[in-house]
Amino acid sequence: MTYKDKFVWITGASSGIGEAVTYVFAKEGAHVIISARRTHELERVKANCPDVSKVTIVQLDVGDYKTIESIVKPVLEKFGRIDVLFNNAGISQRALAQDTSLEVYERIMDVNFMGSIAMTKAVLPFMLKQKSGQIAVISSLTGKFSTALRTGYAASKHALHGFFDGLRSEVYTENIQVTIICPGFVKTHVSENALKGDGILHNKMDELIAGGLEPAFVATKILEGMKRGKEEMNIGGKEVMGVYLKRFLPSVFSKYIRKIKIT
């Protein structure tokens, strides 16, 4: 599979995995539509692409998911097609459940779950009409198992699996592929931008995040998996073993996850 001259829409493209994924698709020769809240960061990402004439910036906040359809529809009508939707935008959490307000839980679900659903529903009619497409979503290994201080984040990622696994079954006969990507520790600003229980930014780099995989490496693995039509990818270091420990030795996993230091 090649993505040359394909139209690819990437959310959360202003940093981290979204930025890195933008570069690998751009290097493939794709037309990339990049979105985030911060247009000045999107301008920086665009300038770093090999052919800026193939990069379109569309500002949006996926957390304000009720506005997404009105933003997406005219853009896709302009280009006439959409080949890949890459749902990447997300926000994490660093707080105990007892200390987390309902408003924070709502914000996490709006961004991580409802935003991805709204983007997908806005794009899906175009893919159904052209009878082809790929939809990818960034979940997390935390979408397969949960830990302390991540109840809202894990819940939002678990919800993505429920929706996109079901969607995959619905659109299979329409030649539309659905890929769920579950990264482990990746060296991004995810911990710094995570929400504390009162909604204030955590503003600290976690040690495990700082020692995580480089986003460029993760983006390359993602592209390889999407080219092969993989339904799900677990990308990480030793933390990937948690998926299998949870599946085959759940009681051992529970004891282990209670003992490790979560920050």
mmCIF file of C-alpha atoms in Angstrom:
data_model
loop_
_atom_site.group_PDB
_atom_site.id
_atom_site.type_symbol
_atom_site.label_atom_id
_atom_site.label_comp_id
_atom_site.label_asym_id
_atom_site.label_seq_id
_atom_site.Cartn_x
_atom_site.Cartn_y
_atom_site.Cartn_z
ATOM 1 C CA MET A 1 0.000 0.000 0.000
ATOM 2 C CA THR A 2 1.153 3.519 -0.753
ATOM 3 C CA TYR A 3 -0.161 6.788 0.627
ATOM 4 C CA LYS A 4 1.170 8.920 -2.204
ATOM 5 C CA ASP A 5 -1.442 11.556 -3.101
ATOM 6 C CA LYS A 6 -3.897 10.128 -0.565
ATOM 7 C CA PHE A 7 -5.819 12.567 1.645
ATOM 8 C CA VAL A 8 -5.018 12.046 5.324
ATOM 9 C CA TRP A 9 -6.604 13.995 8.215
ATOM 10 C CA ILE A 10 -4.673 13.958 11.504
ATOM 11 C CA THR A 11 -5.979 15.402 14.767
ATOM 12 C CA GLY A 12 -3.717 16.438 17.609
ATOM 13 C CA ALA A 13 -1.025 17.123 15.006
ATOM 14 C CA SER A 14 0.699 19.970 16.851
ATOM 15 C CA SER A 15 3.020 17.750 18.908
ATOM 16 C CA GLY A 16 3.930 14.237 19.993
ATOM 17 C CA ILE A 17 2.648 11.233 18.078
ATOM 18 C CA GLY A 18 0.349 13.380 15.910
ATOM 19 C CA GLU A 19 3.240 15.546 14.753
ATOM 20 C CA ALA A 20 5.442 12.521 14.068
ATOM 21 C CA VAL A 21 2.663 10.762 12.146
ATOM 22 C CA THR A 22 2.193 13.903 10.046
ATOM 23 C CA TYR A 23 5.822 13.708 8.959
ATOM 24 C CA VAL A 24 5.708 10.032 7.948
ATOM 25 C CA PHE A 25 2.555 10.506 5.875
ATOM 26 C CA ALA A 26 3.981 13.692 4.325
ATOM 27 C CA LYS A 27 7.183 11.845 3.453
ATOM 28 C CA GLU A 28 5.026 9.236 1.701
ATOM 29 C CA GLY A 29 3.685 12.012 -0.529
ATOM 30 C CA ALA A 30 0.235 12.248 1.038
ATOM 31 C CA HIS A 31 -1.917 15.357 1.220
ATOM 32 C CA VAL A 32 -2.147 15.931 4.967
ATOM 33 C CA ILE A 33 -4.832 17.912 6.765
ATOM 34 C CA ILE A 34 -3.560 18.716 10.231
ATOM 35 C CA SER A 35 -5.685 19.884 13.131
ATOM 36 C CA ALA A 36 -5.224 21.046 16.712
ATOM 37 C CA ARG A 37 -6.144 24.038 18.837
ATOM 38 C CA ARG A 38 -2.793 25.825 18.474
ATOM 39 C CA THR A 39 -2.428 27.080 14.914
ATOM 40 C CA HIS A 40 1.054 28.502 15.518
ATOM 41 C CA GLU A 41 2.290 24.992 16.347
ATOM 42 C CA LEU A 42 0.537 23.623 13.271
ATOM 43 C CA GLU A 43 2.358 26.228 11.186
ATOM 44 C CA ARG A 44 5.645 24.943 12.616
ATOM 45 C CA VAL A 45 4.711 21.351 11.762
ATOM 46 C CA LYS A 46 3.694 22.377 8.246
ATOM 47 C CA ALA A 47 7.024 24.156 7.692
ATOM 48 C CA ASN A 48 8.839 20.935 8.599
ATOM 49 C CA CYS A 49 7.016 18.875 5.965
ATOM 50 C CA PRO A 50 8.782 18.099 2.666
ATOM 51 C CA ASP A 51 6.063 19.696 0.480
ATOM 52 C CA VAL A 52 4.126 22.455 2.233
ATOM 53 C CA SER A 53 1.767 22.736 -0.736
ATOM 54 C CA LYS A 54 0.328 19.373 0.334
ATOM 55 C CA VAL A 55 -0.356 20.472 3.918
ATOM 56 C CA THR A 56 -3.644 22.072 4.978
ATOM 57 C CA ILE A 57 -4.183 23.500 8.452
ATOM 58 C CA VAL A 58 -7.651 23.297 9.995
ATOM 59 C CA GLN A 59 -7.975 24.571 13.539
ATOM 60 C CA LEU A 60 -10.352 22.653 15.779
ATOM 61 C CA ASP A 61 -10.804 21.548 19.353
ATOM 62 C CA VAL A 62 -12.047 17.951 19.403
ATOM 63 C CA GLY A 63 -13.293 18.522 22.933
ATOM 64 C CA ASP A 64 -15.837 20.915 21.461
ATOM 65 C CA TYR A 65 -17.163 17.942 19.544
ATOM 66 C CA LYS A 66 -20.544 19.425 18.600
ATOM 67 C CA THR A 67 -18.794 21.858 16.230
ATOM 68 C CA ILE A 68 -16.746 19.215 14.422
ATOM 69 C CA GLU A 69 -19.188 18.260 11.668
ATOM 70 C CA SER A 70 -19.641 21.893 10.598
ATOM 71 C CA ILE A 71 -15.847 22.282 10.355
ATOM 72 C CA VAL A 72 -15.061 18.976 8.654
ATOM 73 C CA LYS A 73 -17.798 18.824 6.012
ATOM 74 C CA PRO A 74 -16.802 21.891 3.925
ATOM 75 C CA VAL A 75 -13.124 20.873 4.004
ATOM 76 C CA LEU A 76 -13.888 17.433 2.631
ATOM 77 C CA GLU A 77 -16.303 18.831 0.058
ATOM 78 C CA LYS A 78 -13.452 21.050 -1.123
ATOM 79 C CA PHE A 79 -11.026 18.129 -1.583
ATOM 80 C CA GLY A 80 -13.677 15.671 -2.733
ATOM 81 C CA ARG A 81 -12.399 12.682 -0.787
ATOM 82 C CA ILE A 82 -10.766 11.437 2.403
ATOM 83 C CA ASP A 83 -8.629 8.305 2.471
ATOM 84 C CA VAL A 84 -7.346 8.205 6.054
ATOM 85 C CA LEU A 85 -8.644 9.632 9.312
ATOM 86 C CA PHE A 86 -6.091 9.512 12.111
ATOM 87 C CA ASN A 87 -7.751 10.259 15.470
ATOM 88 C CA ASN A 88 -4.862 11.209 17.718
ATOM 89 C CA ALA A 89 -5.951 14.145 19.900
ATOM 90 C CA GLY A 90 -6.198 13.256 23.564
ATOM 91 C CA ILE A 91 -5.629 14.291 27.151
ATOM 92 C CA SER A 92 -4.484 12.310 30.177
ATOM 93 C CA GLN A 93 -5.083 12.356 33.934
ATOM 94 C CA ARG A 94 -2.975 12.403 37.105
ATOM 95 C CA ALA A 95 -5.337 12.138 40.082
ATOM 96 C CA LEU A 96 -7.104 9.705 42.366
ATOM 97 C CA ALA A 97 -10.773 9.056 41.616
ATOM 98 C CA GLN A 98 -11.798 10.512 44.976
ATOM 99 C CA ASP A 99 -10.007 13.756 44.121
ATOM 100 C CA THR A 100 -11.226 14.094 40.524
ATOM 101 C CA SER A 101 -14.217 16.322 39.814
ATOM 102 C CA LEU A 102 -16.993 15.207 37.499
ATOM 103 C CA GLU A 103 -16.104 18.138 35.240
ATOM 104 C CA VAL A 104 -12.619 16.708 34.717
ATOM 105 C CA TYR A 105 -14.037 13.285 33.882
ATOM 106 C CA GLU A 106 -16.392 14.957 31.432
ATOM 107 C CA ARG A 107 -13.549 16.881 29.770
ATOM 108 C CA ILE A 108 -11.461 13.720 29.377
ATOM 109 C CA MET A 109 -14.365 11.842 27.810
ATOM 110 C CA ASP A 110 -15.229 14.764 25.530
ATOM 111 C CA VAL A 111 -11.689 14.975 24.161
ATOM 112 C CA ASN A 112 -10.627 11.330 24.081
ATOM 113 C CA PHE A 113 -13.901 9.612 23.246
ATOM 114 C CA MET A 114 -16.575 11.981 21.938
ATOM 115 C CA GLY A 115 -14.056 13.971 19.876
ATOM 116 C CA SER A 116 -12.875 10.841 18.069
ATOM 117 C CA ILE A 117 -16.451 9.669 17.551
ATOM 118 C CA ALA A 118 -17.517 13.054 16.170
ATOM 119 C CA MET A 119 -14.550 13.171 13.768
ATOM 120 C CA THR A 120 -15.277 9.641 12.614
ATOM 121 C CA LYS A 121 -18.971 10.295 12.051
ATOM 122 C CA ALA A 122 -18.167 13.463 10.109
ATOM 123 C CA VAL A 123 -15.763 11.601 7.810
ATOM 124 C CA LEU A 124 -17.580 8.265 7.497
ATOM 125 C CA PRO A 125 -20.224 9.345 4.919
ATOM 126 C CA PHE A 126 -17.442 10.349 2.513
ATOM 127 C CA MET A 127 -15.657 7.019 2.947
ATOM 128 C CA LEU A 128 -18.896 5.089 2.494
ATOM 129 C CA LYS A 129 -19.619 6.996 -0.698
ATOM 130 C CA GLN A 130 -16.170 6.277 -2.151
ATOM 131 C CA LYS A 131 -16.264 2.709 -0.739
ATOM 132 C CA SER A 132 -12.760 2.891 0.692
ATOM 133 C CA GLY A 133 -10.803 4.355 3.564
ATOM 134 C CA GLN A 134 -8.841 3.800 6.742
ATOM 135 C CA ILE A 135 -9.756 5.005 10.211
ATOM 136 C CA ALA A 136 -7.094 4.887 12.908
ATOM 137 C CA VAL A 137 -7.407 5.871 16.542
ATOM 138 C CA ILE A 138 -4.778 6.295 19.226
ATOM 139 C CA SER A 139 -5.838 4.376 22.290
ATOM 140 C CA SER A 140 -3.216 3.309 24.840
ATOM 141 C CA LEU A 141 -2.030 0.225 26.650
ATOM 142 C CA THR A 142 -4.184 1.804 29.360
ATOM 143 C CA GLY A 143 -7.072 1.042 27.026
ATOM 144 C CA LYS A 144 -6.349 -2.637 27.732
ATOM 145 C CA PHE A 145 -5.770 -2.358 31.479
ATOM 146 C CA SER A 146 -6.030 0.401 34.054
ATOM 147 C CA THR A 147 -3.926 1.761 36.906
ATOM 148 C CA ALA A 148 -4.265 4.143 39.822
ATOM 149 C CA LEU A 149 -4.475 7.858 38.966
ATOM 150 C CA ARG A 150 -5.822 7.066 35.470
ATOM 151 C CA THR A 151 -9.460 6.094 36.057
ATOM 152 C CA GLY A 152 -10.889 8.685 33.656
ATOM 153 C CA TYR A 153 -8.136 8.317 31.079
ATOM 154 C CA ALA A 154 -8.402 4.521 31.082
ATOM 155 C CA ALA A 155 -12.194 4.671 30.876
ATOM 156 C CA SER A 156 -12.027 6.915 27.811
ATOM 157 C CA LYS A 157 -9.541 4.610 26.108
ATOM 158 C CA HIS A 158 -11.527 1.478 26.980
ATOM 159 C CA ALA A 159 -14.555 3.176 25.405
ATOM 160 C CA LEU A 160 -12.651 3.702 22.162
ATOM 161 C CA HIS A 161 -12.123 -0.045 21.853
ATOM 162 C CA GLY A 162 -15.833 -0.693 22.286
ATOM 163 C CA PHE A 163 -16.783 1.795 19.593
ATOM 164 C CA PHE A 164 -14.110 1.108 16.998
ATOM 165 C CA ASP A 165 -14.215 -2.692 17.321
ATOM 166 C CA GLY A 166 -17.936 -2.467 16.619
ATOM 167 C CA LEU A 167 -17.447 0.006 13.777
ATOM 168 C CA ARG A 168 -14.911 -2.312 12.148
ATOM 169 C CA SER A 169 -17.573 -5.003 11.861
ATOM 170 C CA GLU A 170 -20.080 -2.529 10.408
ATOM 171 C CA VAL A 171 -17.855 -1.130 7.638
ATOM 172 C CA TYR A 172 -15.841 -4.218 6.687
ATOM 173 C CA THR A 173 -17.917 -4.888 3.566
ATOM 174 C CA GLU A 174 -17.486 -1.245 2.495
ATOM 175 C CA ASN A 175 -13.700 -1.650 2.146
ATOM 176 C CA ILE A 176 -13.020 0.565 5.179
ATOM 177 C CA GLN A 177 -10.309 -0.564 7.588
ATOM 178 C CA VAL A 178 -10.238 0.327 11.286
ATOM 179 C CA THR A 179 -7.010 0.273 13.287
ATOM 180 C CA ILE A 180 -6.690 0.750 17.045
ATOM 181 C CA ILE A 181 -3.195 1.772 18.173
ATOM 182 C CA CYS A 182 -2.130 1.176 21.779
ATOM 183 C CA PRO A 183 1.153 2.895 22.641
ATOM 184 C CA GLY A 184 2.949 2.463 25.926
ATOM 185 C CA PHE A 185 5.432 5.038 27.168
ATOM 186 C CA VAL A 186 6.240 7.564 24.436
ATOM 187 C CA LYS A 187 8.390 10.651 24.943
ATOM 188 C CA THR A 188 5.688 13.317 24.497
ATOM 189 C CA HIS A 189 4.121 16.093 26.586
ATOM 190 C CA VAL A 190 1.224 13.845 27.617
ATOM 191 C CA SER A 191 2.077 13.858 31.335
ATOM 192 C CA GLU A 192 2.740 17.604 31.408
ATOM 193 C CA ASN A 193 -0.622 18.297 29.770
ATOM 194 C CA ALA A 194 -2.511 15.793 31.939
ATOM 195 C CA LEU A 195 -5.291 17.069 34.178
ATOM 196 C CA LYS A 196 -5.171 16.931 37.943
ATOM 197 C CA GLY A 197 -8.349 16.370 39.909
ATOM 198 C CA ASP A 198 -9.301 20.048 39.888
ATOM 199 C CA GLY A 199 -8.637 20.461 36.162
ATOM 200 C CA ILE A 200 -5.257 22.177 36.569
ATOM 201 C CA LEU A 201 -2.441 20.892 34.346
ATOM 202 C CA HIS A 202 -0.094 18.384 35.948
ATOM 203 C CA ASN A 203 2.815 20.269 34.335
ATOM 204 C CA LYS A 204 5.400 17.581 35.154
ATOM 205 C CA MET A 205 7.248 15.127 32.952
ATOM 206 C CA ASP A 206 6.835 11.583 34.266
ATOM 207 C CA GLU A 207 10.059 9.620 34.553
ATOM 208 C CA LEU A 208 8.689 6.718 32.526
ATOM 209 C CA ILE A 209 7.442 9.070 29.814
ATOM 210 C CA ALA A 210 10.832 10.802 29.680
ATOM 211 C CA GLY A 211 12.450 7.416 29.101
ATOM 212 C CA GLY A 212 9.870 6.281 26.589
ATOM 213 C CA LEU A 213 10.049 5.604 22.877
ATOM 214 C CA GLU A 214 10.749 8.427 20.461
ATOM 215 C CA PRO A 215 7.601 9.613 18.645
ATOM 216 C CA ALA A 216 9.340 9.238 15.264
ATOM 217 C CA PHE A 217 9.974 5.551 15.952
ATOM 218 C CA VAL A 218 6.365 5.022 17.045
ATOM 219 C CA ALA A 219 5.068 6.826 13.945
ATOM 220 C CA THR A 220 7.137 4.573 11.692
ATOM 221 C CA LYS A 221 5.739 1.471 13.399
ATOM 222 C CA ILE A 222 2.224 2.855 13.051
ATOM 223 C CA LEU A 223 2.668 3.452 9.326
ATOM 224 C CA GLU A 224 4.036 -0.055 8.820
ATOM 225 C CA GLY A 225 1.071 -1.556 10.662
ATOM 226 C CA MET A 226 -1.480 0.504 8.771
ATOM 227 C CA LYS A 227 0.058 -0.495 5.454
ATOM 228 C CA ARG A 228 -0.397 -4.113 6.477
ATOM 229 C CA GLY A 229 -4.010 -3.463 7.476
ATOM 230 C CA LYS A 230 -3.502 -4.427 11.117
ATOM 231 C CA GLU A 231 -6.611 -4.185 13.271
ATOM 232 C CA GLU A 232 -4.729 -3.444 16.486
ATOM 233 C CA MET A 233 -1.170 -2.586 17.470
ATOM 234 C CA ASN A 234 0.546 -2.626 20.854
ATOM 235 C CA ILE A 235 3.666 -0.466 20.686
ATOM 236 C CA GLY A 236 6.001 -0.071 23.628
ATOM 237 C CA GLY A 237 8.713 -1.631 25.743
ATOM 238 C CA LYS A 238 8.349 -4.015 28.674
ATOM 239 C CA GLU A 239 5.008 -2.394 29.559
ATOM 240 C CA VAL A 240 3.393 -4.288 26.659
ATOM 241 C CA MET A 241 3.720 -7.442 28.756
ATOM 242 C CA GLY A 242 0.980 -6.006 30.984
ATOM 243 C CA VAL A 243 -1.555 -6.794 28.246
ATOM 244 C CA TYR A 244 -0.685 -10.502 28.320
ATOM 245 C CA LEU A 245 -0.284 -10.666 32.086
ATOM 246 C CA LYS A 246 -3.762 -9.156 32.483
ATOM 247 C CA ARG A 247 -5.227 -11.602 29.968
ATOM 248 C CA PHE A 248 -3.649 -14.850 31.127
ATOM 249 C CA LEU A 249 -2.778 -14.213 34.795
ATOM 250 C CA PRO A 250 -5.260 -11.561 35.955
ATOM 251 C CA SER A 251 -4.789 -12.153 39.684
ATOM 252 C CA VAL A 252 -1.014 -11.860 39.344
ATOM 253 C CA PHE A 253 -1.477 -8.695 37.321
ATOM 254 C CA SER A 254 -3.744 -7.178 39.983
ATOM 255 C CA LYS A 255 -1.164 -7.785 42.705
ATOM 256 C CA TYR A 256 1.597 -6.363 40.540
ATOM 257 C CA ILE A 257 -0.272 -3.221 39.477
ATOM 258 C CA ARG A 258 -1.142 -2.427 43.114
ATOM 259 C CA LYS A 259 2.508 -2.526 44.149
ATOM 260 C CA ILE A 260 4.200 -0.478 41.434
ATOM 261 C CA LYS A 261 4.665 3.250 41.849
ATOM 262 C CA ILE A 262 2.276 5.193 39.618
ATOM 263 C CA THR A 263 2.889 8.933 39.193
#
